[in-house]
Amino acid sequence: MTTAIYPGSFDPVTLGHLNIIKRAAACFDRLIVCVMVNSSKTGMFTPQERVELLRRSTQRFPNVTVDQSNQLLAAYARAQGAQVVVKGLRAVSDYEQEVQMAVINRKLNPGLETMFLASSEKYTYLSSTIVKEMARYGADLEEFIPCEIVDDVNRRMGEMQRKER
Ligand code: ADP
């Protein structure tokens, strides 16, 4: 059985992420989508909330599970018995850092391969940062994030803006 991990911040999950999840879930027996917790970064959603939004958005994929971790990815993969890390590549700008990470992860865990999926062209421009910008200006988010989480993102942005005032 091949287990793959798709790590990221997912703050929040976008349709670009979901496209990678759907395609990776078709390639591997089991896919673990893992919110990697970076304590130096505070996001729009807490790691636990991101997990909940991801679970809601990926319910229709029976071989996908969602988790969070503050371990090094190489160690987390070993603990899960995973052989593959999946990464999405949007543009050349993603490439350099991703290749560096892939090499380091394989040094730390020689049984771990990183596989890159090219972003579908309609999502190459999409990032969680762009989604937050759009939400800030009240844009319609249906085109960018799973419909199951649109209300959560708009609600949280409203709360953040009220706090800023
Ligand atoms: P971001 O905050 O930039 O959206 P994440 O850390 O949540 O990024 O991304 C996790 C993984 O998903 C990374 O491998 C990233 O390259 C990939 N990814 C992010 N957005 C997209 C997209 N629109 N299309 C394909 N892959 C993506």
PDB file of C-alpha atoms and ligand atoms in Angstrom:
ATOM      1  CA  MET A   1       0.000   0.000   0.000  1.00  0.00           C
ATOM      2  CA  THR A   2       1.398   3.396  -0.985  1.00  0.00           C
ATOM      3  CA  THR A   3       0.723   6.247   1.371  1.00  0.00           C
ATOM      4  CA  ALA A   4       1.373   9.825   0.256  1.00  0.00           C
ATOM      5  CA  ILE A   5       1.400  13.024   2.260  1.00  0.00           C
ATOM      6  CA  TYR A   6       0.324  16.403   0.921  1.00  0.00           C
ATOM      7  CA  PRO A   7       1.727  18.988   3.353  1.00  0.00           C
ATOM      8  CA  GLY A   8       1.024  22.715   3.472  1.00  0.00           C
ATOM      9  CA  SER A   9      -0.358  25.637   5.423  1.00  0.00           C
ATOM     10  CA  PHE A  10      -3.854  25.500   3.917  1.00  0.00           C
ATOM     11  CA  ASP A  11      -4.833  28.837   5.490  1.00  0.00           C
ATOM     12  CA  PRO A  12      -7.426  28.327   4.044  1.00  0.00           C
ATOM     13  CA  VAL A  13      -7.709  25.423   1.571  1.00  0.00           C
ATOM     14  CA  THR A  14      -8.266  26.701  -2.009  1.00  0.00           C
ATOM     15  CA  LEU A  15      -9.627  25.091  -5.176  1.00  0.00           C
ATOM     16  CA  GLY A  16      -5.968  24.849  -6.301  1.00  0.00           C
ATOM     17  CA  HIS A  17      -5.183  22.674  -3.270  1.00  0.00           C
ATOM     18  CA  LEU A  18      -8.372  20.659  -3.814  1.00  0.00           C
ATOM     19  CA  ASN A  19      -7.396  19.986  -7.438  1.00  0.00           C
ATOM     20  CA  ILE A  20      -4.041  18.571  -6.278  1.00  0.00           C
ATOM     21  CA  ILE A  21      -5.807  16.498  -3.573  1.00  0.00           C
ATOM     22  CA  LYS A  22      -8.226  14.988  -6.103  1.00  0.00           C
ATOM     23  CA  ARG A  23      -5.467  14.107  -8.562  1.00  0.00           C
ATOM     24  CA  ALA A  24      -3.095  12.722  -5.906  1.00  0.00           C
ATOM     25  CA  ALA A  25      -5.899  10.667  -4.322  1.00  0.00           C
ATOM     26  CA  ALA A  26      -6.314   8.964  -7.711  1.00  0.00           C
ATOM     27  CA  CYS A  27      -2.604   8.027  -7.784  1.00  0.00           C
ATOM     28  CA  PHE A  28      -2.069   6.576  -4.294  1.00  0.00           C
ATOM     29  CA  ASP A  29      -3.862   4.111  -2.018  1.00  0.00           C
ATOM     30  CA  ARG A  30      -3.986   6.608   0.804  1.00  0.00           C
ATOM     31  CA  LEU A  31      -3.428  10.372   0.913  1.00  0.00           C
ATOM     32  CA  ILE A  32      -2.842  12.250   4.149  1.00  0.00           C
ATOM     33  CA  VAL A  33      -3.356  15.995   3.827  1.00  0.00           C
ATOM     34  CA  CYS A  34      -1.306  17.461   6.661  1.00  0.00           C
ATOM     35  CA  VAL A  35      -1.493  20.984   8.039  1.00  0.00           C
ATOM     36  CA  MET A  36       2.103  21.719   8.983  1.00  0.00           C
ATOM     37  CA  VAL A  37       2.071  23.893  12.080  1.00  0.00           C
ATOM     38  CA  ASN A  38       4.556  26.729  11.982  1.00  0.00           C
ATOM     39  CA  SER A  39       4.554  28.367  15.407  1.00  0.00           C
ATOM     40  CA  SER A  40       6.173  31.584  14.140  1.00  0.00           C
ATOM     41  CA  LYS A  41       3.241  32.266  11.802  1.00  0.00           C
ATOM     42  CA  THR A  42      -0.236  33.195  12.980  1.00  0.00           C
ATOM     43  CA  GLY A  43      -2.799  32.692  10.306  1.00  0.00           C
ATOM     44  CA  MET A  44      -6.390  33.524   9.546  1.00  0.00           C
ATOM     45  CA  PHE A  45      -7.416  30.140  10.970  1.00  0.00           C
ATOM     46  CA  THR A  46      -5.829  28.051  13.740  1.00  0.00           C
ATOM     47  CA  PRO A  47      -4.314  24.721  12.641  1.00  0.00           C
ATOM     48  CA  GLN A  48      -7.281  22.891  14.195  1.00  0.00           C
ATOM     49  CA  GLU A  49      -9.739  25.071  12.244  1.00  0.00           C
ATOM     50  CA  ARG A  50      -7.809  24.470   8.992  1.00  0.00           C
ATOM     51  CA  VAL A  51      -8.057  20.731   9.606  1.00  0.00           C
ATOM     52  CA  GLU A  52     -11.809  21.055  10.088  1.00  0.00           C
ATOM     53  CA  LEU A  53     -12.225  23.118   6.871  1.00  0.00           C
ATOM     54  CA  LEU A  54     -10.107  20.590   4.950  1.00  0.00           C
ATOM     55  CA  ARG A  55     -12.136  17.645   6.316  1.00  0.00           C
ATOM     56  CA  ARG A  56     -15.357  19.290   5.220  1.00  0.00           C
ATOM     57  CA  SER A  57     -13.929  20.007   1.745  1.00  0.00           C
ATOM     58  CA  THR A  58     -12.519  16.498   1.163  1.00  0.00           C
ATOM     59  CA  GLN A  59     -15.396  14.382   2.504  1.00  0.00           C
ATOM     60  CA  ARG A  60     -16.107  12.915  -0.932  1.00  0.00           C
ATOM     61  CA  PHE A  61     -12.657  11.308  -1.237  1.00  0.00           C
ATOM     62  CA  PRO A  62     -12.731   8.019   0.717  1.00  0.00           C
ATOM     63  CA  ASN A  63      -8.938   7.512   0.735  1.00  0.00           C
ATOM     64  CA  VAL A  64      -8.116  11.029   1.972  1.00  0.00           C
ATOM     65  CA  THR A  65      -7.536  11.790   5.642  1.00  0.00           C
ATOM     66  CA  VAL A  66      -6.623  15.131   7.210  1.00  0.00           C
ATOM     67  CA  ASP A  67      -4.157  15.637  10.039  1.00  0.00           C
ATOM     68  CA  GLN A  68      -1.891  18.293  11.552  1.00  0.00           C
ATOM     69  CA  SER A  69       1.708  18.066  12.715  1.00  0.00           C
ATOM     70  CA  ASN A  70       4.441  20.197  14.212  1.00  0.00           C
ATOM     71  CA  GLN A  71       7.101  17.574  13.442  1.00  0.00           C
ATOM     72  CA  LEU A  72       9.629  17.771  10.648  1.00  0.00           C
ATOM     73  CA  LEU A  73       7.965  16.453   7.520  1.00  0.00           C
ATOM     74  CA  ALA A  74      10.576  13.673   7.092  1.00  0.00           C
ATOM     75  CA  ALA A  75       9.912  12.429  10.637  1.00  0.00           C
ATOM     76  CA  TYR A  76       6.135  12.715  10.286  1.00  0.00           C
ATOM     77  CA  ALA A  77       6.282  10.708   7.030  1.00  0.00           C
ATOM     78  CA  ARG A  78       8.320   7.979   8.707  1.00  0.00           C
ATOM     79  CA  ALA A  79       5.872   7.785  11.619  1.00  0.00           C
ATOM     80  CA  GLN A  80       2.958   7.460   9.176  1.00  0.00           C
ATOM     81  CA  GLY A  81       4.707   4.835   7.043  1.00  0.00           C
ATOM     82  CA  ALA A  82       4.426   7.172   4.025  1.00  0.00           C
ATOM     83  CA  GLN A  83       6.662   6.730   0.988  1.00  0.00           C
ATOM     84  CA  VAL A  84       5.727   9.842  -1.012  1.00  0.00           C
ATOM     85  CA  VAL A  85       5.366  13.581  -0.480  1.00  0.00           C
ATOM     86  CA  VAL A  86       3.128  15.330  -2.994  1.00  0.00           C
ATOM     87  CA  LYS A  87       3.691  18.975  -3.888  1.00  0.00           C
ATOM     88  CA  GLY A  88       1.846  21.235  -6.281  1.00  0.00           C
ATOM     89  CA  LEU A  89       3.891  23.451  -8.576  1.00  0.00           C
ATOM     90  CA  ARG A  90       2.288  26.644  -9.767  1.00  0.00           C
ATOM     91  CA  ALA A  91       5.143  28.469 -11.434  1.00  0.00           C
ATOM     92  CA  VAL A  92       8.914  28.524 -11.737  1.00  0.00           C
ATOM     93  CA  SER A  93       8.915  30.632  -8.574  1.00  0.00           C
ATOM     94  CA  ASP A  94       7.730  27.583  -6.553  1.00  0.00           C
ATOM     95  CA  TYR A  95      10.406  25.352  -8.079  1.00  0.00           C
ATOM     96  CA  GLU A  96      13.640  26.383  -6.390  1.00  0.00           C
ATOM     97  CA  GLN A  97      12.427  26.131  -2.810  1.00  0.00           C
ATOM     98  CA  GLU A  98      10.463  22.939  -3.454  1.00  0.00           C
ATOM     99  CA  VAL A  99      13.448  21.132  -4.986  1.00  0.00           C
ATOM    100  CA  GLN A 100      15.631  22.190  -2.059  1.00  0.00           C
ATOM    101  CA  MET A 101      13.039  20.816   0.386  1.00  0.00           C
ATOM    102  CA  ALA A 102      12.739  17.581  -1.589  1.00  0.00           C
ATOM    103  CA  VAL A 103      16.498  16.989  -1.443  1.00  0.00           C
ATOM    104  CA  ILE A 104      16.650  17.721   2.291  1.00  0.00           C
ATOM    105  CA  ASN A 105      13.668  15.480   3.026  1.00  0.00           C
ATOM    106  CA  ARG A 106      15.283  12.592   1.160  1.00  0.00           C
ATOM    107  CA  LYS A 107      18.540  13.115   3.052  1.00  0.00           C
ATOM    108  CA  LEU A 108      16.635  12.939   6.340  1.00  0.00           C
ATOM    109  CA  ASN A 109      14.452  10.046   5.222  1.00  0.00           C
ATOM    110  CA  PRO A 110      15.963   8.118   2.262  1.00  0.00           C
ATOM    111  CA  GLY A 111      12.737   6.161   1.821  1.00  0.00           C
ATOM    112  CA  LEU A 112      10.810   9.317   0.993  1.00  0.00           C
ATOM    113  CA  GLU A 113      10.270  10.490  -2.599  1.00  0.00           C
ATOM    114  CA  THR A 114       8.794  13.881  -3.471  1.00  0.00           C
ATOM    115  CA  MET A 115       6.473  13.984  -6.469  1.00  0.00           C
ATOM    116  CA  PHE A 116       5.375  17.216  -8.116  1.00  0.00           C
ATOM    117  CA  LEU A 117       2.030  17.748  -9.758  1.00  0.00           C
ATOM    118  CA  ALA A 118       1.762  20.684 -12.137  1.00  0.00           C
ATOM    119  CA  SER A 119      -1.050  23.000 -11.143  1.00  0.00           C
ATOM    120  CA  SER A 120      -4.053  22.988 -13.470  1.00  0.00           C
ATOM    121  CA  GLU A 121      -3.754  26.125 -15.543  1.00  0.00           C
ATOM    122  CA  LYS A 122      -6.905  27.708 -14.153  1.00  0.00           C
ATOM    123  CA  TYR A 123      -5.415  27.614 -10.649  1.00  0.00           C
ATOM    124  CA  THR A 124      -1.823  28.683 -11.311  1.00  0.00           C
ATOM    125  CA  TYR A 125      -2.563  32.193 -10.025  1.00  0.00           C
ATOM    126  CA  LEU A 126      -4.330  30.980  -6.878  1.00  0.00           C
ATOM    127  CA  SER A 127      -2.862  31.023  -3.362  1.00  0.00           C
ATOM    128  CA  SER A 128      -4.289  31.270   0.147  1.00  0.00           C
ATOM    129  CA  THR A 129      -2.778  34.776   0.336  1.00  0.00           C
ATOM    130  CA  ILE A 130      -4.742  35.889  -2.745  1.00  0.00           C
ATOM    131  CA  VAL A 131      -7.920  34.413  -1.257  1.00  0.00           C
ATOM    132  CA  LYS A 132      -7.417  36.441   1.935  1.00  0.00           C
ATOM    133  CA  GLU A 133      -6.909  39.609  -0.124  1.00  0.00           C
ATOM    134  CA  MET A 134     -10.086  38.915  -2.106  1.00  0.00           C
ATOM    135  CA  ALA A 135     -12.041  38.253   1.098  1.00  0.00           C
ATOM    136  CA  ARG A 136     -10.795  41.523   2.557  1.00  0.00           C
ATOM    137  CA  TYR A 137     -12.387  43.440  -0.329  1.00  0.00           C
ATOM    138  CA  GLY A 138     -15.604  41.448  -0.286  1.00  0.00           C
ATOM    139  CA  ALA A 139     -15.037  39.632  -3.607  1.00  0.00           C
ATOM    140  CA  ASP A 140     -17.127  36.588  -4.459  1.00  0.00           C
ATOM    141  CA  LEU A 141     -15.054  33.624  -3.234  1.00  0.00           C
ATOM    142  CA  GLU A 142     -16.952  30.753  -4.888  1.00  0.00           C
ATOM    143  CA  GLU A 143     -14.488  30.623  -7.774  1.00  0.00           C
ATOM    144  CA  PHE A 144     -11.493  30.298  -5.480  1.00  0.00           C
ATOM    145  CA  ILE A 145     -12.333  28.132  -2.471  1.00  0.00           C
ATOM    146  CA  PRO A 146     -14.578  25.101  -1.834  1.00  0.00           C
ATOM    147  CA  CYS A 147     -18.211  26.192  -1.494  1.00  0.00           C
ATOM    148  CA  GLU A 148     -18.401  24.373   1.878  1.00  0.00           C
ATOM    149  CA  ILE A 149     -16.072  26.933   3.475  1.00  0.00           C
ATOM    150  CA  VAL A 150     -17.062  30.255   1.840  1.00  0.00           C
ATOM    151  CA  ASP A 151     -19.175  31.353   4.832  1.00  0.00           C
ATOM    152  CA  ASP A 152     -16.396  30.481   7.304  1.00  0.00           C
ATOM    153  CA  VAL A 153     -13.847  32.605   5.422  1.00  0.00           C
ATOM    154  CA  ASN A 154     -16.194  35.579   5.058  1.00  0.00           C
ATOM    155  CA  ARG A 155     -17.192  35.358   8.721  1.00  0.00           C
ATOM    156  CA  ARG A 156     -13.571  35.200   9.917  1.00  0.00           C
ATOM    157  CA  MET A 157     -12.548  38.118   7.693  1.00  0.00           C
ATOM    158  CA  GLY A 158     -15.432  40.151   9.161  1.00  0.00           C
ATOM    159  CA  GLU A 159     -14.202  39.362  12.692  1.00  0.00           C
ATOM    160  CA  MET A 160     -10.625  40.306  11.783  1.00  0.00           C
ATOM    161  CA  GLN A 161     -11.719  43.609  10.250  1.00  0.00           C
ATOM    162  CA  ARG A 162     -13.833  44.483  13.298  1.00  0.00           C
ATOM    163  CA  LYS A 163     -10.782  43.868  15.522  1.00  0.00           C
ATOM    164  CA  GLU A 164      -8.617  46.094  13.316  1.00  0.00           C
ATOM    165  CA  ARG A 165     -10.957  49.057  13.691  1.00  0.00           C
TER     166      ARG A 165
HETATM  167  P1  ADP B   1      -0.148  28.791  -0.256  1.00  0.00           P
HETATM  168  O1  ADP B   1      -0.298  29.421   1.098  1.00  0.00           O
HETATM  169  O2  ADP B   1       0.904  29.439  -1.109  1.00  0.00           O
HETATM  170  O3  ADP B   1      -1.427  28.607  -0.995  1.00  0.00           O
HETATM  171  P2  ADP B   1       0.403  26.149   0.960  1.00  0.00           P
HETATM  172  O4  ADP B   1       1.597  26.066   1.857  1.00  0.00           O
HETATM  173  O5  ADP B   1      -0.901  26.042   1.639  1.00  0.00           O
HETATM  174  O6  ADP B   1       0.503  27.388  -0.003  1.00  0.00           O
HETATM  175  O7  ADP B   1       0.511  25.054  -0.199  1.00  0.00           O
HETATM  176  C1  ADP B   1       0.696  23.696   0.004  1.00  0.00           C
HETATM  177  C2  ADP B   1       1.089  23.021  -1.276  1.00  0.00           C
HETATM  178  O8  ADP B   1       0.101  23.254  -2.269  1.00  0.00           O
HETATM  179  C3  ADP B   1       2.400  23.479  -1.916  1.00  0.00           C
HETATM  180  O9  ADP B   1       2.992  22.354  -2.543  1.00  0.00           O
HETATM  181  C4  ADP B   1       1.941  24.481  -2.953  1.00  0.00           C
HETATM  182  O10 ADP B   1       2.888  24.593  -4.014  1.00  0.00           O
HETATM  183  C5  ADP B   1       0.674  23.816  -3.426  1.00  0.00           C
HETATM  184  N1  ADP B   1      -0.290  24.756  -3.992  1.00  0.00           N
HETATM  185  C6  ADP B   1      -0.781  25.858  -3.413  1.00  0.00           C
HETATM  186  N2  ADP B   1      -1.670  26.484  -4.235  1.00  0.00           N
HETATM  187  C7  ADP B   1      -1.719  25.735  -5.369  1.00  0.00           C
HETATM  188  C8  ADP B   1      -2.412  25.855  -6.615  1.00  0.00           C
HETATM  189  N3  ADP B   1      -3.218  26.891  -6.844  1.00  0.00           N
HETATM  190  N4  ADP B   1      -2.214  24.904  -7.551  1.00  0.00           N
HETATM  191  C9  ADP B   1      -1.373  23.877  -7.307  1.00  0.00           C
HETATM  192  N5  ADP B   1      -0.670  23.712  -6.180  1.00  0.00           N
HETATM  193  C10 ADP B   1      -0.840  24.613  -5.216  1.00  0.00           C
END
